[in-house]
Short mmCIF file of C-alpha atoms and ligand atoms in Angstrom, two decimals:
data_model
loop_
_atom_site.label_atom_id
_atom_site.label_comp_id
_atom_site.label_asym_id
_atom_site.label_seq_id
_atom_site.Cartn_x
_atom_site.Cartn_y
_atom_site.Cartn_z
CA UNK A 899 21.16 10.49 -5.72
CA UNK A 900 19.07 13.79 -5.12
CA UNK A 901 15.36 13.09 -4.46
CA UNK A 902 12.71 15.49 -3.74
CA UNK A 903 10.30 13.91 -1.74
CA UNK A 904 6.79 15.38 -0.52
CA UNK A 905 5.58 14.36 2.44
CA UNK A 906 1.91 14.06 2.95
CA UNK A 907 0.90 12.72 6.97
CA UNK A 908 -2.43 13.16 6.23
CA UNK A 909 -5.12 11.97 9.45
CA UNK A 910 -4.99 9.51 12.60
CA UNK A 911 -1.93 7.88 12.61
CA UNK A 912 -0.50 8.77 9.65
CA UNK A 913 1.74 11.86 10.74
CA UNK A 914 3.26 9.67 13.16
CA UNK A 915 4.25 5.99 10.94
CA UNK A 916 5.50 8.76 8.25
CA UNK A 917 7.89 9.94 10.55
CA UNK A 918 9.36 7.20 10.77
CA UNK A 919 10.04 6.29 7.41
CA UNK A 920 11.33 9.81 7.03
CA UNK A 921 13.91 8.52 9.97
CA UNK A 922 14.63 5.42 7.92
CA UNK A 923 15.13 7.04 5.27
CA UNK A 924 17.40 9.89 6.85
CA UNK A 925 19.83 6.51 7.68
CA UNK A 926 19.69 5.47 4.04
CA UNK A 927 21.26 9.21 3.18
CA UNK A 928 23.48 8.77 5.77
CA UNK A 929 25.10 5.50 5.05
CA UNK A 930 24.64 5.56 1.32
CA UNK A 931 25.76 9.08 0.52
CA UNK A 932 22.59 10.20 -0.74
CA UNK A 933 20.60 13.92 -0.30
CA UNK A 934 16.68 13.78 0.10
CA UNK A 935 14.84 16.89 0.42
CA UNK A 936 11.24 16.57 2.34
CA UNK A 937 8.83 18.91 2.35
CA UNK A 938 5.53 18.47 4.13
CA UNK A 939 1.86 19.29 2.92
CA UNK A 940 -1.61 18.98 4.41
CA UNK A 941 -4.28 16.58 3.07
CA UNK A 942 -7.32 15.31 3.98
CA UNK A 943 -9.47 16.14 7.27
CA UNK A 944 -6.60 18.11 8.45
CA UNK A 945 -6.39 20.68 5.30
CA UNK A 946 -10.39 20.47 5.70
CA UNK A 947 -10.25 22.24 8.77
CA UNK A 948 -7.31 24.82 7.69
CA UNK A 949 -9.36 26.00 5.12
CA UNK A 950 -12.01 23.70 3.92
CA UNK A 951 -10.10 22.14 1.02
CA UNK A 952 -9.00 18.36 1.12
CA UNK A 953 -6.61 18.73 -1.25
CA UNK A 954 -5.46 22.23 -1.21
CA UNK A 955 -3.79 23.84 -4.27
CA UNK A 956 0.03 24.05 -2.86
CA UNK A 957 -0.37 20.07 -2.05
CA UNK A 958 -0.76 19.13 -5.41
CA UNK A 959 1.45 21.97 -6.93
CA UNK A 960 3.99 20.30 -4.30
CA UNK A 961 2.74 16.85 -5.11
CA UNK A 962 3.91 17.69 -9.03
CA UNK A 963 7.30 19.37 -8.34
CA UNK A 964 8.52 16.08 -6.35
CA UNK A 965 10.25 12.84 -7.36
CA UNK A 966 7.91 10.88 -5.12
CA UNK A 967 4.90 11.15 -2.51
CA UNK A 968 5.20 9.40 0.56
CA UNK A 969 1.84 9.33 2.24
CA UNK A 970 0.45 8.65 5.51
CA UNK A 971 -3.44 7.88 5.69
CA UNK A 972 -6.66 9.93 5.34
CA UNK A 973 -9.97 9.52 7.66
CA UNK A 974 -11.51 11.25 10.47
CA UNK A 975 -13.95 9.61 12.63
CA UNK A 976 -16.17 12.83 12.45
CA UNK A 977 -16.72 12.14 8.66
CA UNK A 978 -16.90 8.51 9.11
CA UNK A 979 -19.94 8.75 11.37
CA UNK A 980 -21.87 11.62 9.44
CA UNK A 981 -22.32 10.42 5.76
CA UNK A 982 -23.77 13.77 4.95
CA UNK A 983 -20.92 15.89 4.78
CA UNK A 984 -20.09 17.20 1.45
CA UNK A 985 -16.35 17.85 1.82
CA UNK A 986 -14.66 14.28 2.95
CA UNK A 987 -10.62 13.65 3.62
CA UNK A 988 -11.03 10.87 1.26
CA UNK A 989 -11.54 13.53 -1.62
CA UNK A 990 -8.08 14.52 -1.45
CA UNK A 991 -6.80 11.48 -1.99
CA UNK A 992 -8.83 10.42 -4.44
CA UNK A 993 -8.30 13.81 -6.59
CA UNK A 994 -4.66 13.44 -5.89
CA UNK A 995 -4.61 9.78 -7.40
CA UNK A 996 -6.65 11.34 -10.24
CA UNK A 997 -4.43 14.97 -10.78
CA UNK A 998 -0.87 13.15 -10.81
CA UNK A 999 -2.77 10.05 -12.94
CA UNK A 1000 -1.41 7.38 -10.54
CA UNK A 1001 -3.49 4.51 -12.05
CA UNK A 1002 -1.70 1.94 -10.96
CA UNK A 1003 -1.59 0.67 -7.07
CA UNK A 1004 1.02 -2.24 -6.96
CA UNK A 1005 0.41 -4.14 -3.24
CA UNK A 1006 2.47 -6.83 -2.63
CA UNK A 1007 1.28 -9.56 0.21
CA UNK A 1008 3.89 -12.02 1.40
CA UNK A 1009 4.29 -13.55 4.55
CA UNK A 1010 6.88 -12.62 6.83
CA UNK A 1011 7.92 -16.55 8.03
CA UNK A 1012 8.93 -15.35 11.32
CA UNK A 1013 5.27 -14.05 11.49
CA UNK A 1014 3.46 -16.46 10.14
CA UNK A 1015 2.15 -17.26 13.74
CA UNK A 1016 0.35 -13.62 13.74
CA UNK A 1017 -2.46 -14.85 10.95
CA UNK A 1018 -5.79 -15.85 11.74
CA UNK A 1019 -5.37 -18.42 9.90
CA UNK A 1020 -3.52 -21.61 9.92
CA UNK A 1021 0.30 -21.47 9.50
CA UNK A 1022 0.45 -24.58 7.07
CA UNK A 1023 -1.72 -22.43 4.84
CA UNK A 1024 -0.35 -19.00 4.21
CA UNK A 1025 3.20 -20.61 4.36
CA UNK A 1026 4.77 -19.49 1.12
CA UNK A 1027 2.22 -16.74 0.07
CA UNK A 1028 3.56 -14.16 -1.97
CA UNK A 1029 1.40 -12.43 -4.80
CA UNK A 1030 0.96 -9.37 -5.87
CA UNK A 1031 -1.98 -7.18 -6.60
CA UNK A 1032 -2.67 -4.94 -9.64
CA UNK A 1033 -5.56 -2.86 -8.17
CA UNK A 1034 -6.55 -0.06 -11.00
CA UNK A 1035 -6.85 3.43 -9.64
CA UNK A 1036 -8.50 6.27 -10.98
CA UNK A 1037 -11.29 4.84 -12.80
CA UNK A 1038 -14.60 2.47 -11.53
CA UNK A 1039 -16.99 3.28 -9.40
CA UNK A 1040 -14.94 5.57 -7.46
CA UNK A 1041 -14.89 8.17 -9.90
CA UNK A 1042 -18.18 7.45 -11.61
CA UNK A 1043 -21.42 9.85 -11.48
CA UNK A 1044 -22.74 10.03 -8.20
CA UNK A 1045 -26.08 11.04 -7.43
CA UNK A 1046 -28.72 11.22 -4.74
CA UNK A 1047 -32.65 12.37 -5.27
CA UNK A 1048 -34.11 15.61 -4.03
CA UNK A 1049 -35.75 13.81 -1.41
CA UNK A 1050 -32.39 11.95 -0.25
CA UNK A 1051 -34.32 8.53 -0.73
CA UNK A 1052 -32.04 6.63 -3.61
CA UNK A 1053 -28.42 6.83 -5.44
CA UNK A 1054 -26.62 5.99 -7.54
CA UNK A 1055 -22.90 5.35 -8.35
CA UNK A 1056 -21.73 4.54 -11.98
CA UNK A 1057 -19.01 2.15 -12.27
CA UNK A 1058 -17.24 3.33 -15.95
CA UNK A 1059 -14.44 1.93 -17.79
CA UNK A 1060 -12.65 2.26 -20.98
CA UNK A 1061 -10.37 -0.17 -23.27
CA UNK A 1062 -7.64 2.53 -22.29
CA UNK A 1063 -7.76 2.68 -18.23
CA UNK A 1064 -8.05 -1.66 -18.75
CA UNK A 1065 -4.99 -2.37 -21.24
CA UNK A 1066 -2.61 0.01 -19.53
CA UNK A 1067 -2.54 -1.37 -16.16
CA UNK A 1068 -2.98 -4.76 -17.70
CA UNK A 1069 0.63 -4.21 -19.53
CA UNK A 1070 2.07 -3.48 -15.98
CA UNK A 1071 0.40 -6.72 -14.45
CA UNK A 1072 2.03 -9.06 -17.32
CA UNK A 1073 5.54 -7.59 -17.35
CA UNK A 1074 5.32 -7.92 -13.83
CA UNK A 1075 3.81 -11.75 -14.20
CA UNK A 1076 6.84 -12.40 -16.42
CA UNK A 1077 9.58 -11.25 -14.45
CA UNK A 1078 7.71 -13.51 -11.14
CA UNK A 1079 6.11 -16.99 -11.54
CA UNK A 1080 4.32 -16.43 -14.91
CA UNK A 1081 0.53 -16.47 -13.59
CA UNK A 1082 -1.48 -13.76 -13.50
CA UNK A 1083 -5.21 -14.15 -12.45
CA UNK A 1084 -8.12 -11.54 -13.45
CA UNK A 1085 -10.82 -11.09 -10.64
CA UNK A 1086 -14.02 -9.77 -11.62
CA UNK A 1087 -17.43 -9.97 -12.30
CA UNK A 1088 -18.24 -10.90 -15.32
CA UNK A 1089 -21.05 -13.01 -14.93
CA UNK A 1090 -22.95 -9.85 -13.56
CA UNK A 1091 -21.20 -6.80 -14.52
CA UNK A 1092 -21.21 -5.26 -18.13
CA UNK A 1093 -17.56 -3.76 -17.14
CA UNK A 1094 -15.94 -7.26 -15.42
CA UNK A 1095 -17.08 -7.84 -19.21
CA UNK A 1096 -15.21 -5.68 -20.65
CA UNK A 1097 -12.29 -6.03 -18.76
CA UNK A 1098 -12.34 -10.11 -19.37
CA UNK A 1099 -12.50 -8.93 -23.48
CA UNK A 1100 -9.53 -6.58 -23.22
CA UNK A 1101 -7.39 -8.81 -20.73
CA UNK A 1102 -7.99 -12.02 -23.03
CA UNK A 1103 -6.47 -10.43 -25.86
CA UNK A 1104 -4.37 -8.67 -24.43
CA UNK A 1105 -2.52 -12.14 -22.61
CA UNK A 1106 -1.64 -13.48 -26.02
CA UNK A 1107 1.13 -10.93 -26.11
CA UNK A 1108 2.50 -12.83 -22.85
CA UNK A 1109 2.26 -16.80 -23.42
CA UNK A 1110 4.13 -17.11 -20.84
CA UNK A 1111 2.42 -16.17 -18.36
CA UNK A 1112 -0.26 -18.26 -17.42
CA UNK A 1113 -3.83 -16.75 -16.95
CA UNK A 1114 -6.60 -17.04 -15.76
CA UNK A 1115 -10.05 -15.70 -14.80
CA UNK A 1116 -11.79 -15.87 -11.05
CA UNK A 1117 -15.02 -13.89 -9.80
CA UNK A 1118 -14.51 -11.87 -6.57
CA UNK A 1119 -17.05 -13.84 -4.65
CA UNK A 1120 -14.56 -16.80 -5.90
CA UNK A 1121 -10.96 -15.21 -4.69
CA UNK A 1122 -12.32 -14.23 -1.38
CA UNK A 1123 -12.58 -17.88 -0.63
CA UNK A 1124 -9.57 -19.03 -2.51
CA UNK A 1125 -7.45 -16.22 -0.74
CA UNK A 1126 -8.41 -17.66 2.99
CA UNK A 1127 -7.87 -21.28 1.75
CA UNK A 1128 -5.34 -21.33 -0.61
CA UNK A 1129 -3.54 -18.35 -0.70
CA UNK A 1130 -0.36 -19.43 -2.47
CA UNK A 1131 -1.28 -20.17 -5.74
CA UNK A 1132 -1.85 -16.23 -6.38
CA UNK A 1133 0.79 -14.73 -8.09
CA UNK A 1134 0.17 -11.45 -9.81
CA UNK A 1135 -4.07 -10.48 -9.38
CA UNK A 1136 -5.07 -8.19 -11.40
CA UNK A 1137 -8.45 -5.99 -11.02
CA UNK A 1138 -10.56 -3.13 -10.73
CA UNK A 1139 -10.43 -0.15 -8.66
CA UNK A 1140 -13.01 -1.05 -5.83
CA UNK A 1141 -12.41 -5.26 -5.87
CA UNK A 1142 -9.00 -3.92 -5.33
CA UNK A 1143 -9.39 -2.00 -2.72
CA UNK A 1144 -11.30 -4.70 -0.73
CA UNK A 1145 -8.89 -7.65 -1.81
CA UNK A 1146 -5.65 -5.83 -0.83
CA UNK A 1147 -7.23 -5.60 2.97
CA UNK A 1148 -8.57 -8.85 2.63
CA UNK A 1149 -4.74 -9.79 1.68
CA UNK A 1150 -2.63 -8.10 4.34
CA UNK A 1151 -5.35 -9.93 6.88
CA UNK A 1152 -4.38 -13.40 5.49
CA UNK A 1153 -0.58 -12.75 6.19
CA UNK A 1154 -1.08 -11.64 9.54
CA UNK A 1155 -1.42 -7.11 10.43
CA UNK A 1156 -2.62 -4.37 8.84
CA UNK A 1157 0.72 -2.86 9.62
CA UNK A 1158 3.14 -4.58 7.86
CA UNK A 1159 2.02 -3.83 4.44
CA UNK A 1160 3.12 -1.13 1.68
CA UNK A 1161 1.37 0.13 -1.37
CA UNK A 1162 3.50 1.95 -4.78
CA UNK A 1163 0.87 3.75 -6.47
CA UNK A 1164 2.47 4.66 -9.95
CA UNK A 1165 1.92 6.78 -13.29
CA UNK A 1166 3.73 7.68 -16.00
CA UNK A 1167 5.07 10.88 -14.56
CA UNK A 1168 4.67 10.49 -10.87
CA UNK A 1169 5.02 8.03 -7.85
CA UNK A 1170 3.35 7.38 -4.52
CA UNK A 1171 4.24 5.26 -1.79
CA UNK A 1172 2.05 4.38 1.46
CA UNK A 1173 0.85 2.17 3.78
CA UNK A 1174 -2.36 0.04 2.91
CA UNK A 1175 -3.79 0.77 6.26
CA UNK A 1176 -6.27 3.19 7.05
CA UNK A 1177 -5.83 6.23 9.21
CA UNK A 1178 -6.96 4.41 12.51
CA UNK A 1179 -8.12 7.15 14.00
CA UNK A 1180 -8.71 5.64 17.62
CA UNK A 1181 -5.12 5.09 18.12
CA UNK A 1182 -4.07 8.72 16.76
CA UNK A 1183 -0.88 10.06 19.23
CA UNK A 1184 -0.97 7.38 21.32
CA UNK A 1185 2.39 5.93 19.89
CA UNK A 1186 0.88 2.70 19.27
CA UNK A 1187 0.89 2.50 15.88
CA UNK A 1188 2.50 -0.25 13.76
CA UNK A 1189 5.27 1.85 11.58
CA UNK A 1190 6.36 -1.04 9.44
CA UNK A 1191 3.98 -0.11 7.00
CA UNK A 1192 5.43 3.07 6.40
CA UNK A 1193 8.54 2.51 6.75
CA UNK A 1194 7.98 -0.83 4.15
CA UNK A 1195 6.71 1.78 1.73
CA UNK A 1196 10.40 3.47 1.64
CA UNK A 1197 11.22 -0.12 0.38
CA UNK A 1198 9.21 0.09 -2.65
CA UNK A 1199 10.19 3.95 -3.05
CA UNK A 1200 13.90 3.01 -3.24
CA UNK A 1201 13.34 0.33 -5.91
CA UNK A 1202 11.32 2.17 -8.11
CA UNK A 1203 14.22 4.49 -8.01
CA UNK A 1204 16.80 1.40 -8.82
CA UNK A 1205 18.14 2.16 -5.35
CA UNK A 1206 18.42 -2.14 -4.53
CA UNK A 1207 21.00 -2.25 -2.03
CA UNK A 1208 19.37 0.56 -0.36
CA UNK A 1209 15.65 -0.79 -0.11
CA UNK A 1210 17.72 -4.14 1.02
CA UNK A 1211 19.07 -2.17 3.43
CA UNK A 1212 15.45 -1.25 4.89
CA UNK A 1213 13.77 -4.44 4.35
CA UNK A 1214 16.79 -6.60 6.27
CA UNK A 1215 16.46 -3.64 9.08
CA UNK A 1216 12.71 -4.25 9.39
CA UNK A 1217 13.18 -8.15 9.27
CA UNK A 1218 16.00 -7.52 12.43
CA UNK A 1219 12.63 -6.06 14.04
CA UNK A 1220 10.94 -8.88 14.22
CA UNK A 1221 13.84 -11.11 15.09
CA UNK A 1222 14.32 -9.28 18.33
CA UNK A 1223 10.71 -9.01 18.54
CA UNK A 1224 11.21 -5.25 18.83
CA UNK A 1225 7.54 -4.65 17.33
CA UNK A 1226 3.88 -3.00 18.12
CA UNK A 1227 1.58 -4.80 20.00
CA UNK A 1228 -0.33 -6.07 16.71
CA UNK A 1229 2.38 -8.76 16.57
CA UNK A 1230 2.35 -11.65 17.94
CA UNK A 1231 0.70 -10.64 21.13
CA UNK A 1232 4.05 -10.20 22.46
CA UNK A 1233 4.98 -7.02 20.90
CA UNK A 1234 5.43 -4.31 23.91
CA UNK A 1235 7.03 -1.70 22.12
CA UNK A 1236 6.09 1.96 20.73
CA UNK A 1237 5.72 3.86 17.33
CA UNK A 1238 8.67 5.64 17.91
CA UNK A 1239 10.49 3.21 19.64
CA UNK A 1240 10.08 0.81 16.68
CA UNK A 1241 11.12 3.40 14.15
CA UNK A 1242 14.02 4.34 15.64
CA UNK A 1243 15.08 0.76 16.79
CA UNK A 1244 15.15 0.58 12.75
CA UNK A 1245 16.71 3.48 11.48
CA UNK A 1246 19.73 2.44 13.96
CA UNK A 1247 19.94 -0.56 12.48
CA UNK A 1248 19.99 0.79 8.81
CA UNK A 1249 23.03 2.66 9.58
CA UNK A 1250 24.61 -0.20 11.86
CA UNK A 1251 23.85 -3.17 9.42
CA UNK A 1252 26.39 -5.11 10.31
CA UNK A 1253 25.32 -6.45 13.28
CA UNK A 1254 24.67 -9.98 13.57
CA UNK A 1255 20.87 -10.30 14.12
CA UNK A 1256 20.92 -13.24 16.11
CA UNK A 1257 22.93 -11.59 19.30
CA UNK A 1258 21.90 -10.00 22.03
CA UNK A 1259 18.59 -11.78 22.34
CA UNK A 1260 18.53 -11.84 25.68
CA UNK A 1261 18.85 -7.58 26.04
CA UNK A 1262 16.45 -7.00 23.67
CA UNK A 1263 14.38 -9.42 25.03
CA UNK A 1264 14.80 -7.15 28.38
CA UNK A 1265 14.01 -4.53 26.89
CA UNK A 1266 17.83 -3.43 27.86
CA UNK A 1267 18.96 -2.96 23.95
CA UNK A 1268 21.89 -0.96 23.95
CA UNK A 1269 21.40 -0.39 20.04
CA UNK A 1270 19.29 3.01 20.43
C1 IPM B 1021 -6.94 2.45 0.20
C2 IPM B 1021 -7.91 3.24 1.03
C3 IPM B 1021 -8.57 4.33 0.19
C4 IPM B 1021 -9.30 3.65 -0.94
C5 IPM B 1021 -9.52 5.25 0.97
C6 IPM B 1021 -8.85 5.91 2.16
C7 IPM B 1021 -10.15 6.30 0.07
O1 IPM B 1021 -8.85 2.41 1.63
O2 IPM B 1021 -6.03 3.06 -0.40
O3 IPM B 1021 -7.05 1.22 0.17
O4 IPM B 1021 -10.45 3.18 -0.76
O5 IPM B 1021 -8.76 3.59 -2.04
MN1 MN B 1022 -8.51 0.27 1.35
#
């Protein structure tokens, strides 16, 4: 297959975990026979400081042209700290969601078994949690009217939806409920919020198209709870853009890192694929970084693409990681090993698949591995 992928680093760490799904993804062309063209655009506080756009126009014109965006992370520190700036990384991203109408970000959270231990919480209770979040994309509160007074005393933010942005991404969260264990739970506020309103109207009707999938309502206030008690009995969640954004954090805490998790944010025309991480801008070029993130984003680019035995490929790769314990020192305490070192470790074993997983403990163990 010939795909043209756009790469977009972004800030902090980002540049560096995208490189190495770019190198895991090089060993997927390699042993699968497939060509992948990458091209690479700025975003965020880096195209701020070429020339004071976040989103320049050749990024999204690139952006457009390509069969899928795999992207890094956007944040700067400097921004972070000085909420008056008027031009902010996070405004590419956001207008790039908007401009290639990627209103969908699918973020799956399952625990890694051999991980388990790396949660803050208890290992009897995340055992066997696997759900899925629907998080809607390019509507809310995020996109709302913003204002602040004259005498920069009060805003506002207005949190807007229609029957349209709802039922669309609801579709997507049912199918998906159908093909998994047949439950899909709304999160909202609806005992507050004229739009959780809304959204419980449309949703409602919209579930008697699906009776088999079982649904159900919960308030955030409720799942936040319910996720650090009982996280297994979430199978697809479905909710609005800013909930969203705070439960999918929320989620890859309760399995165990940041770094291990992997967002598809889709359209109807275009695709993107990144990390749910932030750009973590204290650890930028110190080759510290967790990759897995990244390169578990490649996964989810190679399925949506029907490329199975390929993302298989990835994900067994990444699960021989954490077998030999070749990982970041986010995991497990014991992790010793760097960015690159992880990535490459990897895309070596993409190409050389074969391997049994359970040899050569002891060398790896060493740090002696003779597979890079
Ligand atoms: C995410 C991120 C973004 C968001 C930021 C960087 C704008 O936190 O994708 O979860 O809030 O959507
Ligand atoms: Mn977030």
């Amino acid at each position: 297959m010939n795909l043209k992928i756009a790469l977009l680093g972004g800030d902090g760490i980002g540049p560096e975990v995208l490189a190495q799904a770019v190198k895991c993804l090089r060993a997927i062309e390699e042993t699968f026979n497939h060509q992948f063209t990458y091209k690479e655009a700025p975003v965020g506080a880096v195209a701020i400081s070429n020339d004071g756009k976040a989103l320049p126009k050749e990024t999204l014109q690139l952006c457009k042209d390509s069969d899928a965006v795999l992207f890094g992370a956007i944040g700067e520190l400097e921004y972070d700290n000085n909420p008056e700036a008027r031009i902010r990384p996070e405004q590419g991203l956001l207008k790039l969601r908007k401009e290639l109408g990627l209103f969908a970000s699918i973020r799956p959270v399952k625990v890694f078994p051999i991980l388990a231990k790396n949660s803050v919480l208890p290992e009897k209770i995340i055992t066997g949690t696997d759900f899925v979040i629907y998080r809607e994309l390019t509507g809310g509160i995020y996109y709302g009217e913003k204002t602040l007074s004259e005498d920069g005393t009060v805003a506002s933010d207005l949190c807007e939806y229609s029957e349209k942005e709802i039922s669309r991404i609801a579709h997507l969260a049912f199918k998906a409920a159908k093909k998994r264990r047949g439950r899909l739970t709304l999160v909202d506020k609806a005992n507050v919020l004229e739009t959780s309103r809304l959204w419980r109207k449309v949703v409602t009707e919209i579930s008697d198209s699906y009776p088999e999938v079982h649904f159900e309502c919960l308030f955030i206030d409720n799942i936040v709870v319910q996720l650090m008690t009982n996280p297994t009995q979430f199978d697809v969640i479905l909710t609005e853009n800013m909930f969203g954004d705070i439960l999918t954090s929320q989620g890859s805490v309760v399995i165990g890192s940041m770094g291990l998790l992997p967002s598809a944010s889709v359209g109807n025309e275009n695709a993107m694929f990144s990390p749910f991480h932030g750009s973590y801008p204290q650890a930028k070029g110190k080759n510290i970084a967790n990759p897995v993130a990244s390169i578990f984003s490649t996964v989810l680019m190679l399925q949506h693409f029907g490329l199975y035995e390929e993302a298989n490929a990835v994900a067994a790769a990444i699960q021989k990681s954490f077998i030999k314990k070749v990982t970041t020192t986010d995991i497990l305490g014991s992790g010793k090993y760097g960015t690159d070192y992880v990535g490459d470790f990897i895309a070596a074993n993409i190409v050389d698949a074969d391997e049994d997983p359970n040899i050569n403990d002891e060398n790896i163990g060493l740090g002696r591995s003779t597979i890079i």
